[in-house]
Protein backbone atom coordinates (compact mmCIF):
# COMPACT_ATOMS: atom_id res chain seq x y z
CA MET A 1 44.50 9.64 27.42
CA ALA A 2 44.60 5.90 26.76
CA MET A 3 41.11 5.54 28.22
CA GLN A 4 39.83 8.41 26.02
CA GLN A 5 41.33 6.81 22.90
CA THR A 6 39.72 3.49 23.82
CA LEU A 7 36.34 5.19 24.22
CA ILE A 8 36.67 6.96 20.86
CA ALA A 9 37.61 3.68 19.20
CA ALA A 10 34.58 1.99 20.73
CA VAL A 11 32.25 4.77 19.50
CA LEU A 12 33.72 4.56 15.99
CA ALA A 13 33.29 0.79 16.02
CA VAL A 14 29.60 1.14 16.92
CA ALA A 15 29.14 3.80 14.22
CA CYS A 16 30.77 1.60 11.61
CA ALA A 17 28.66 -1.36 12.62
CA THR A 18 25.49 0.73 12.42
CA THR A 19 26.47 2.02 8.98
CA ALA A 20 27.22 -1.50 7.81
CA GLN A 21 23.76 -2.66 8.90
CA ALA A 22 21.87 0.22 7.29
CA GLU A 23 22.79 0.40 3.63
CA CYS A 24 20.90 0.50 0.38
CA LEU A 25 20.83 -3.03 -1.01
CA SER A 26 23.35 -3.62 -3.77
CA ASP A 27 22.31 -4.09 -7.39
CA VAL A 28 22.99 -7.81 -7.03
CA GLN A 29 20.84 -8.08 -3.90
CA VAL A 30 17.97 -6.17 -5.51
CA ALA A 31 18.20 -8.32 -8.65
CA GLU A 32 17.89 -11.39 -6.43
CA LEU A 33 14.87 -9.86 -4.70
CA ALA A 34 13.25 -9.19 -8.09
CA ALA A 35 13.98 -12.77 -9.18
CA HIS A 36 12.12 -14.07 -6.14
CA TYR A 37 9.25 -11.68 -6.91
CA SER A 38 9.04 -13.03 -10.47
CA GLY A 39 9.30 -16.63 -9.30
CA ARG A 40 6.85 -16.15 -6.43
CA THR A 41 9.35 -17.69 -4.02
CA PRO A 42 10.31 -16.26 -0.61
CA ALA A 43 13.41 -14.06 -0.57
CA ALA A 44 15.86 -13.75 2.29
CA ASN A 45 14.82 -11.21 4.89
CA LEU A 46 16.27 -7.75 4.48
CA PRO A 47 18.98 -6.35 6.74
CA PRO A 48 18.05 -3.37 8.94
CA LEU A 49 17.49 -0.32 6.73
CA SER A 50 17.20 3.40 7.40
CA ASP A 51 14.32 5.22 5.72
CA ALA A 52 16.75 6.68 3.17
CA ASP A 53 18.26 3.30 2.37
CA ALA A 54 14.80 1.75 2.11
CA ALA A 55 13.87 4.47 -0.42
CA CYS A 56 17.06 3.75 -2.37
CA THR A 57 16.31 0.02 -2.36
CA ARG A 58 12.71 0.63 -3.44
CA ALA A 59 13.90 2.76 -6.37
CA LYS A 60 16.22 -0.01 -7.59
CA PHE A 61 13.52 -2.65 -7.08
CA ASN A 62 10.91 -0.56 -8.90
CA ALA A 63 13.27 -0.06 -11.85
CA LEU A 64 13.41 -3.84 -12.26
CA LEU A 65 9.66 -4.23 -11.76
CA ALA A 66 8.99 -1.60 -14.41
CA HIS A 67 11.15 -3.53 -16.87
CA ARG A 68 9.00 -6.61 -16.24
CA LEU A 69 5.56 -5.13 -15.57
CA GLY A 70 5.42 -1.98 -17.71
CA ARG A 71 4.00 1.41 -16.93
CA VAL A 72 3.02 2.81 -13.56
CA VAL A 73 -0.77 3.14 -13.17
CA GLY A 74 -0.77 4.57 -9.67
CA TYR A 75 0.56 4.39 -6.15
CA LYS A 76 -0.28 2.72 -2.88
CA ALA A 77 -0.13 4.17 0.58
CA GLY A 78 0.68 1.42 3.04
CA LEU A 79 0.74 1.15 6.83
CA THR A 80 -1.92 3.86 7.03
CA ASN A 81 -3.83 1.96 9.70
CA PRO A 82 -2.41 2.26 13.25
CA ALA A 83 -3.13 -1.43 13.93
CA VAL A 84 -1.11 -2.45 10.87
CA GLN A 85 1.64 0.04 11.77
CA LYS A 86 1.93 -1.64 15.17
CA ARG A 87 2.37 -5.03 13.51
CA PHE A 88 5.40 -3.69 11.62
CA GLY A 89 6.85 -1.66 14.45
CA THR A 90 6.40 1.79 12.95
CA ASP A 91 4.29 4.91 13.46
CA LYS A 92 4.17 6.24 9.90
CA PRO A 93 2.93 5.18 6.46
CA VAL A 94 5.03 4.07 3.50
CA TRP A 95 4.38 4.07 -0.25
CA GLY A 96 4.89 1.99 -3.36
CA LYS A 97 4.03 1.96 -7.05
CA LEU A 98 1.21 0.14 -8.83
CA TYR A 99 1.94 -1.28 -12.27
CA GLU A 100 -0.12 -2.19 -15.30
CA GLY A 101 -1.94 -5.48 -14.85
CA MET A 102 -1.99 -5.36 -11.05
CA VAL A 103 -5.64 -4.26 -10.82
CA LEU A 104 -8.10 -7.04 -11.67
CA ARG A 105 -11.85 -6.91 -12.23
CA ASP A 106 -14.50 -7.71 -9.64
CA GLY A 107 -15.11 -11.45 -9.35
CA ALA A 108 -11.57 -12.40 -10.38
CA VAL A 109 -10.38 -15.92 -9.67
CA VAL A 110 -6.80 -15.84 -8.42
CA ASP A 111 -4.29 -18.51 -7.42
CA ALA A 112 -4.10 -18.75 -3.63
CA ALA A 113 -0.33 -18.85 -4.14
CA PHE A 114 -0.34 -15.63 -6.19
CA GLY A 115 2.85 -14.50 -4.47
CA ALA A 116 5.69 -15.67 -2.28
CA ARG A 117 3.89 -14.57 0.89
CA PRO A 118 0.34 -13.82 -0.31
CA LEU A 119 -2.25 -11.99 1.79
CA PHE A 120 -5.54 -10.14 1.29
CA GLU A 121 -7.12 -7.09 2.89
CA ALA A 122 -10.04 -4.70 2.52
CA ASP A 123 -8.88 -1.52 0.79
CA MET A 124 -10.13 1.26 -1.48
CA LEU A 125 -8.91 3.01 -4.61
CA VAL A 126 -9.49 6.56 -5.78
CA ARG A 127 -8.81 7.89 -9.28
CA VAL A 128 -7.09 11.25 -9.71
CA LYS A 129 -8.94 13.84 -11.82
CA SER A 130 -6.58 16.80 -11.51
CA ALA A 131 -2.92 17.36 -10.68
CA ALA A 132 -4.16 19.99 -8.21
CA ILE A 133 -4.60 17.04 -5.85
CA ASN A 134 -0.90 17.38 -5.05
CA HIS A 135 -1.76 20.53 -3.08
CA ALA A 136 -4.78 19.08 -1.24
CA ARG A 137 -4.57 19.29 2.54
CA THR A 138 -8.01 18.06 3.63
CA PRO A 139 -10.31 15.16 2.67
CA MET A 140 -12.71 17.62 1.02
CA GLU A 141 -9.91 19.09 -1.09
CA VAL A 142 -8.89 15.57 -2.12
CA LEU A 143 -12.48 14.76 -3.11
CA GLU A 144 -12.58 17.83 -5.34
CA HIS A 145 -9.67 16.46 -7.38
CA ILE A 146 -10.71 12.82 -7.81
CA ASP A 147 -13.51 11.49 -10.00
CA GLN A 148 -13.98 7.94 -8.71
CA VAL A 149 -13.98 6.05 -5.43
CA ILE A 150 -13.54 2.31 -6.01
CA PRO A 151 -14.11 -0.56 -3.54
CA PHE A 152 -11.02 -2.75 -3.56
CA ILE A 153 -9.60 -5.96 -2.15
CA GLU A 154 -5.85 -5.70 -2.21
CA LEU A 155 -3.72 -8.82 -2.65
CA PRO A 156 -0.28 -7.87 -1.34
CA ASP A 157 2.81 -10.08 -1.24
CA LEU A 158 5.24 -9.55 1.64
CA LEU A 159 7.81 -11.54 -0.37
CA VAL A 160 10.34 -12.45 2.35
CA GLN A 161 10.85 -15.68 4.26
CA ALA A 162 9.79 -14.24 7.62
CA PRO A 163 7.33 -11.32 7.12
CA PRO A 164 6.87 -10.77 10.90
CA GLN A 165 10.50 -9.59 10.96
CA LEU A 166 9.79 -6.77 8.49
CA ASN A 167 9.68 -3.25 9.88
CA GLY A 168 8.29 -0.14 8.19
CA ALA A 169 11.48 0.50 6.21
CA GLY A 170 11.54 -3.11 5.05
CA VAL A 171 7.95 -2.87 3.84
CA ALA A 172 8.84 0.29 1.91
CA ALA A 173 11.88 -1.39 0.35
CA ILE A 174 9.75 -4.18 -1.18
CA ASN A 175 7.40 -1.63 -2.79
CA VAL A 176 4.90 -2.16 0.02
CA GLY A 177 4.26 -5.67 -1.26
CA ALA A 178 2.33 -4.46 -4.32
CA ARG A 179 1.27 -7.51 -6.36
CA LEU A 180 -2.44 -7.62 -7.26
CA GLY A 181 -5.86 -6.34 -6.27
CA VAL A 182 -9.50 -6.68 -7.27
CA ALA A 183 -11.48 -3.52 -8.02
CA GLY A 184 -15.24 -3.23 -7.75
CA ALA A 185 -17.67 -0.90 -9.49
CA PRO A 186 -16.50 2.74 -9.37
CA ILE A 187 -18.58 5.31 -7.52
CA ALA A 188 -18.63 8.69 -9.25
CA VAL A 189 -17.80 11.70 -7.12
CA PRO A 190 -20.90 13.92 -7.10
CA ARG A 191 -20.81 17.39 -8.58
CA LEU A 192 -22.91 19.21 -6.00
CA ARG A 193 -20.95 20.47 -3.02
CA ALA A 194 -23.55 19.35 -0.48
CA GLU A 195 -23.39 15.81 -1.89
CA ARG A 196 -19.60 15.92 -1.69
CA TYR A 197 -19.76 16.81 1.98
CA ALA A 198 -22.10 13.85 2.46
CA MET A 199 -19.60 11.57 0.69
CA VAL A 200 -16.72 12.84 2.84
CA ASP A 201 -18.74 11.99 5.96
CA ALA A 202 -19.77 8.60 4.58
CA LEU A 203 -16.18 7.65 3.77
CA GLN A 204 -15.12 8.41 7.32
CA ASN A 205 -18.02 6.59 8.98
CA MET A 206 -18.53 3.58 6.68
CA ALA A 207 -18.21 0.07 8.07
CA VAL A 208 -15.94 -2.12 5.94
CA THR A 209 -16.39 -5.88 6.28
CA LEU A 210 -14.73 -8.96 4.80
CA THR A 211 -16.81 -12.15 4.69
CA ASP A 212 -16.30 -15.63 3.27
CA GLY A 213 -18.56 -17.52 0.88
CA GLN A 214 -20.82 -18.62 3.75
CA GLY A 215 -21.17 -15.08 5.08
CA ALA A 216 -18.86 -15.57 8.05
CA ARG A 217 -17.01 -12.42 9.04
CA LEU A 218 -13.28 -12.53 8.35
CA GLY A 219 -12.39 -9.01 9.42
CA GLY A 220 -12.97 -5.36 8.77
CA GLY A 221 -12.94 -1.88 10.23
CA ARG A 222 -14.21 1.65 9.74
CA GLY A 223 -13.31 4.40 7.32
CA SER A 224 -11.71 6.40 10.12
CA ASP A 225 -9.21 3.57 10.76
CA ILE A 226 -7.08 5.01 7.95
CA LEU A 227 -5.40 8.15 9.31
CA GLY A 228 -8.69 9.39 10.78
CA HIS A 229 -10.19 9.63 7.29
CA PRO A 230 -9.28 7.45 4.27
CA LEU A 231 -8.70 10.46 2.02
CA ASN A 232 -5.99 11.66 4.42
CA ALA A 233 -3.92 8.85 2.88
CA VAL A 234 -3.90 10.82 -0.38
CA VAL A 235 -2.75 13.97 1.41
CA TRP A 236 0.09 12.02 3.04
CA LEU A 237 1.02 10.27 -0.21
CA ALA A 238 1.22 13.47 -2.27
CA GLU A 239 3.55 15.01 0.30
CA ALA A 240 5.71 11.88 0.44
CA LEU A 241 5.96 11.62 -3.37
CA ALA A 242 6.89 15.31 -3.63
CA LYS A 243 10.04 14.58 -1.64
CA GLU A 244 11.17 12.41 -4.58
CA ASP A 245 9.97 14.85 -7.24
CA ILE A 246 6.96 12.70 -8.14
CA THR A 247 3.48 14.15 -8.62
CA LEU A 248 0.11 12.48 -8.90
CA GLN A 249 -1.37 12.89 -12.38
CA PRO A 250 -4.88 12.61 -13.87
CA GLY A 251 -5.82 8.94 -14.28
CA ASP A 252 -3.52 7.70 -11.52
CA LEU A 253 -5.04 5.22 -9.09
CA VAL A 254 -4.27 5.51 -5.39
CA SER A 255 -4.66 2.61 -2.98
CA LEU A 256 -5.50 4.04 0.44
CA GLY A 257 -4.46 1.20 2.78
CA SER A 258 -5.94 -1.46 5.05
CA PHE A 259 -9.37 -1.33 6.64
CA SER A 260 -8.82 -4.89 7.87
CA ALA A 261 -6.06 -7.11 9.15
CA LEU A 262 -3.83 -8.82 6.58
CA LEU A 263 -5.16 -12.34 6.08
CA PRO A 264 -3.78 -15.41 4.25
CA PRO A 265 -5.70 -16.85 1.26
CA ARG A 266 -6.39 -20.53 0.76
CA PRO A 267 -7.71 -22.53 -2.20
CA GLY A 268 -11.50 -22.50 -2.37
CA LEU A 269 -11.91 -19.36 -0.27
CA GLU A 270 -14.32 -16.74 -1.62
CA VAL A 271 -13.92 -13.27 -0.11
CA THR A 272 -16.39 -10.39 -0.30
CA ALA A 273 -15.72 -6.84 0.87
CA THR A 274 -18.68 -4.59 1.68
CA PHE A 275 -18.64 -0.87 2.44
CA ASP A 276 -21.80 -0.25 4.45
CA GLY A 277 -22.79 3.37 4.84
CA LEU A 278 -21.18 4.50 1.57
CA PRO A 279 -24.01 5.15 -0.91
CA GLY A 280 -23.52 3.42 -4.24
CA ALA A 281 -20.84 1.03 -2.97
CA ALA A 282 -21.44 -2.47 -4.36
CA PRO A 283 -19.65 -5.47 -2.82
CA VAL A 284 -16.38 -6.58 -4.44
CA ARG A 285 -15.40 -10.26 -4.60
CA VAL A 286 -12.39 -12.47 -5.23
CA THR A 287 -12.14 -16.26 -5.26
CA PHE A 288 -8.93 -18.16 -4.57
CA ARG A 289 -8.25 -21.40 -6.39
C-alpha cells in the first residue's frame, strides 16, 4: 500500500510539473512580450506551451498588437514548408494575423534591424475574393475564390533571445513572427477555366529564387514545397481559423509561407525574389539599410 501511495504521489508530481510548464502566458508576461515587440528588443524565451496555451497566448498578444497596429488586413500561414517545420521541431503549420501597415510596396527600403530577431524569406500573398473560400478543399477551389496572386518577400521577426529554441507552439504564440513584408505587382486570376488550371499547375511547379544585388543566389525552392501546392496553405488556414470562429473575408490577404530558408538581413543587402514559371510574375525587391 505504501509503495502504491508513493507511486501515485510521483505521478501526481509529474502531472503538476507538466501543467506548470504548459500554461497560457499571464497578462503581465504577454504585456512584456508586446513591449519587446514595440521596442524591437529580444524578449525572454517562452516556456514550453501546449497548442491550446499557445493559442491563448497568441490571442492575448494579438489583442495588444491590434491596440497598437490597428485593423487586421489578413492572416499568415506559417511553418507550411516541411524544411522549416523541421527547424522548429513540428510537423504542422501555425497561423497568425497581419495588421495594417505590415505590407510594404515593392522596392521598399527597410532597416536591417526592423525587428528584435529580423529575418527574410521568399513568400507569396493571395487576396480573397469571396467568403466561399472558407469551404475550399482543393487548390482549384481556392483559386476560384481569390482575385490576386502577389509575389512577396516576408520580413518576419522571431522576437525572442534564442529563436532556435522555439518550437511550433512558441512560433504560434508570437503571432508567427508577423512584422513586415514587401509585396510585388499583383497577378490577376484569369476568368477562363482552362487558364485557371494552367495557373494552378504553374503555382505548383514554379521555381522561387532569392538573389542579392550582384545576382548571387541566396536561397529558394519550388511551389510544391508548401504543403504540396501553395494554395493548400489557404485550405489549411481556413480550417484552422474556423476552430476559433474566424472566417476569411473578401479583401483579406493570406501569406502562404516560406519557399526559402529564413535568412538574416544586413545593412546594404538588396534582395530580389523571382517566381520563374509563373506567367505574369514580376520580381519583387527589398533593400536593407
